[in-house]
Amino acid sequence: MLPDPVRFDGRVLFLTEDPERILRQLQGENLELDEALPLRDQISTDEITPAFICYHFDEKLGDFPYLGLQCGEAFPVKEGSVRAGGFAVSVAGKRRGKGSSREASPYAEQCAGLRLVIAESFERIYRQNAQNLGLLTSTDLGLIPRIRRGEAIPLAEFTGGLDPVTAEIVRRGGLFAYNAARLKGEVTAPLPALTRRPMTYAEKLLARHAVVDAAAGQVGLPAVKPGDGLFVQADWRFSHEYVTPMAASFLEKALGPEARLRDPASILAFRDHLTFLHHSMKAEHRAMGLLTVAERLKPVQEAFCAKHGIRLHGELADGSGSEGICHALMAERYALPGQVVVGTDSHTPHAGALGCLAFGVGTTDIANAWVTGDVRVTVPPTLRVRLDGRLRPGVSAKDLVLHLLAQPLIRDGGALGHVIEYQGDALRDLDTDERATLTNMAAEIGGFTGLVAPDAETVRFVQERRGVAITLEPWMQGDADAEYAQTLAVDCAALGPMLARPGDPGNGVALAELGEAVPIHIAYLGSCTGGKREDLRRAYEVVKAAAAAGRRVPEGVRFFVQCGSEGVRRHAEAQGWIAAFEAVGAVVLGSSCGACINAGPGVSTRPDEVTISAINRNFPGRSGPGQMWLASPATVAASALAGRIAEAEA
């Protein structure tokens, strides 16, 4: 159990917008809160621990927190400077920890000596990861002067407002300690005492998977409501190579080398993020030995999977890529309506397009889930996104989600931790691949997950991709009188192609209103979000006329096409799409996350390079040092041919 009350012996680090003030603190000066304002809002995990830092999966991470933190045009934090500064508390503004679910970020902060992170608001996965590690969190900036006076803070101030399960995890100093007590019978997760009530589809999924008696294997409650703390049984648990080694390390440290996993047949592993890293790693990172560090991840993951009998979707034998990105393969081969799917990636909601509850978890969560078969959840509220009307020809799900991300409700954090459930007439225009773009980018919205109730299209998709006939059950939809936290209505007929300006996916602008010529250097079509069959088909519709006429991508522009899975690549070859892309000068790559995670061809190499990309996020440094615009696959293809950001012809 953590001591109660808690004292924080150390300094306070304010993450401000002014790089000079960051430097003054790192050099030993203590600022008051009013001197530090404005605080940096929307700090992403890419900024806390850039992707190349995550090749480390041990205490070495403590040398690197905030290495990618952008303040103005500067990156003031250097290797080792936070650890050397003697800080115990770190303070930021709104939406701290947005983006990737990487637990390396709060773990790096903890290893650097931090014991408390404060923010005006947190992204769900980041805060849950911190709680799982025993790193305290708070939204109360009033704690700062009390801590500086040496006051001991009652532990209740860090558990107030939390559900009973989460509060007990905080009191015990993390999820491993809690589950150790739970497995011994020393603590029992309290169950909500509810009679039946009208429920959303997400609430039904959680109620049906709620663990009632872990020892007896009893699962299922009549009802749940937002705010209830539960453990839910997962139908699928998966991790990729960035996370598997750290999770295996955590597991062995907590339970010993002989820890046994529960139902390994429902555990999957993927090597999809770093298969092209050797093509793109910067010379300075190679000089730091980071390629060698990154190459350790593969054998550690392989050994763990072999030891425990876990299926690993790995690299192709010829080195041309991977079997597929985890999210693509989960949708194509595994996830089914009515299931619960958890994975160590913020874009796990991708599979929610099939009518399952799919959500991202952190390293500690997955390591515990390997043993228990379940994950803890605070039942989230649901934001209903009503897609009214019909989309115009040429307008895609990516345009729709970029429009949503620009809405004040979402930009200001109004959807944080919510289920984003899509309903409405426009879903008829979107096949499962397109719906997956909407659910996938619930991560950028800040949601718990994205969800579409299954329908005839879901049945068609599973039959097409797997040759399996499924039958939907009557309960697989929300009740007519279910309660939603809010409803956001979108007039889909009024939407045109969208962009997001560099720096944040929420920097939305209608392409028709761009009002400036933006020359590009790189066009990238790929990732889990932009490498599906339908994404490639829409891009092909743009390039086929150019291919037939002998037109090519102009000199000075590089166009990369990367499929989300080998199944997508084979389909694209059979349809003639790959040949058309190559005819206009595109470089077609094997399946991998690649440039999306700054680990493959398609990344920028200079700050002045401009990229237009079909990936999901464009945080600073996410895919190189250049300026990245987000767009739909059709807009990416049209821009590649024009040499500037351009709209596809209708």
mmCIF file of C-alpha atoms in Angstrom, residues 14 16 21 30-39 141 144 148:
data_model
loop_
_atom_site.group_PDB
_atom_site.id
_atom_site.type_symbol
_atom_site.label_atom_id
_atom_site.label_comp_id
_atom_site.label_asym_id
_atom_site.label_seq_id
_atom_site.Cartn_x
_atom_site.Cartn_y
_atom_site.Cartn_z
ATOM 1 C CA PHE A 14 6.094 23.175 -15.403
ATOM 2 C CA THR A 16 5.209 25.604 -20.515
ATOM 3 C CA ARG A 21 11.229 28.933 -19.113
ATOM 4 C CA ASN A 30 11.996 27.158 -9.600
ATOM 5 C CA LEU A 31 9.037 28.950 -11.164
ATOM 6 C CA GLU A 32 5.673 29.831 -9.679
ATOM 7 C CA LEU A 33 2.581 28.723 -11.554
ATOM 8 C CA ASP A 34 1.696 32.222 -12.722
ATOM 9 C CA GLU A 35 5.235 32.613 -14.110
ATOM 10 C CA ALA A 36 4.880 29.355 -16.045
ATOM 11 C CA LEU A 37 1.622 30.182 -17.813
ATOM 12 C CA PRO A 38 0.546 29.365 -20.421
ATOM 13 C CA LEU A 39 1.122 25.666 -19.917
ATOM 14 C CA LEU A 141 -3.303 22.608 -9.676
ATOM 15 C CA ILE A 144 1.367 22.719 -6.179
ATOM 16 C CA ARG A 148 6.141 23.146 -2.122
#
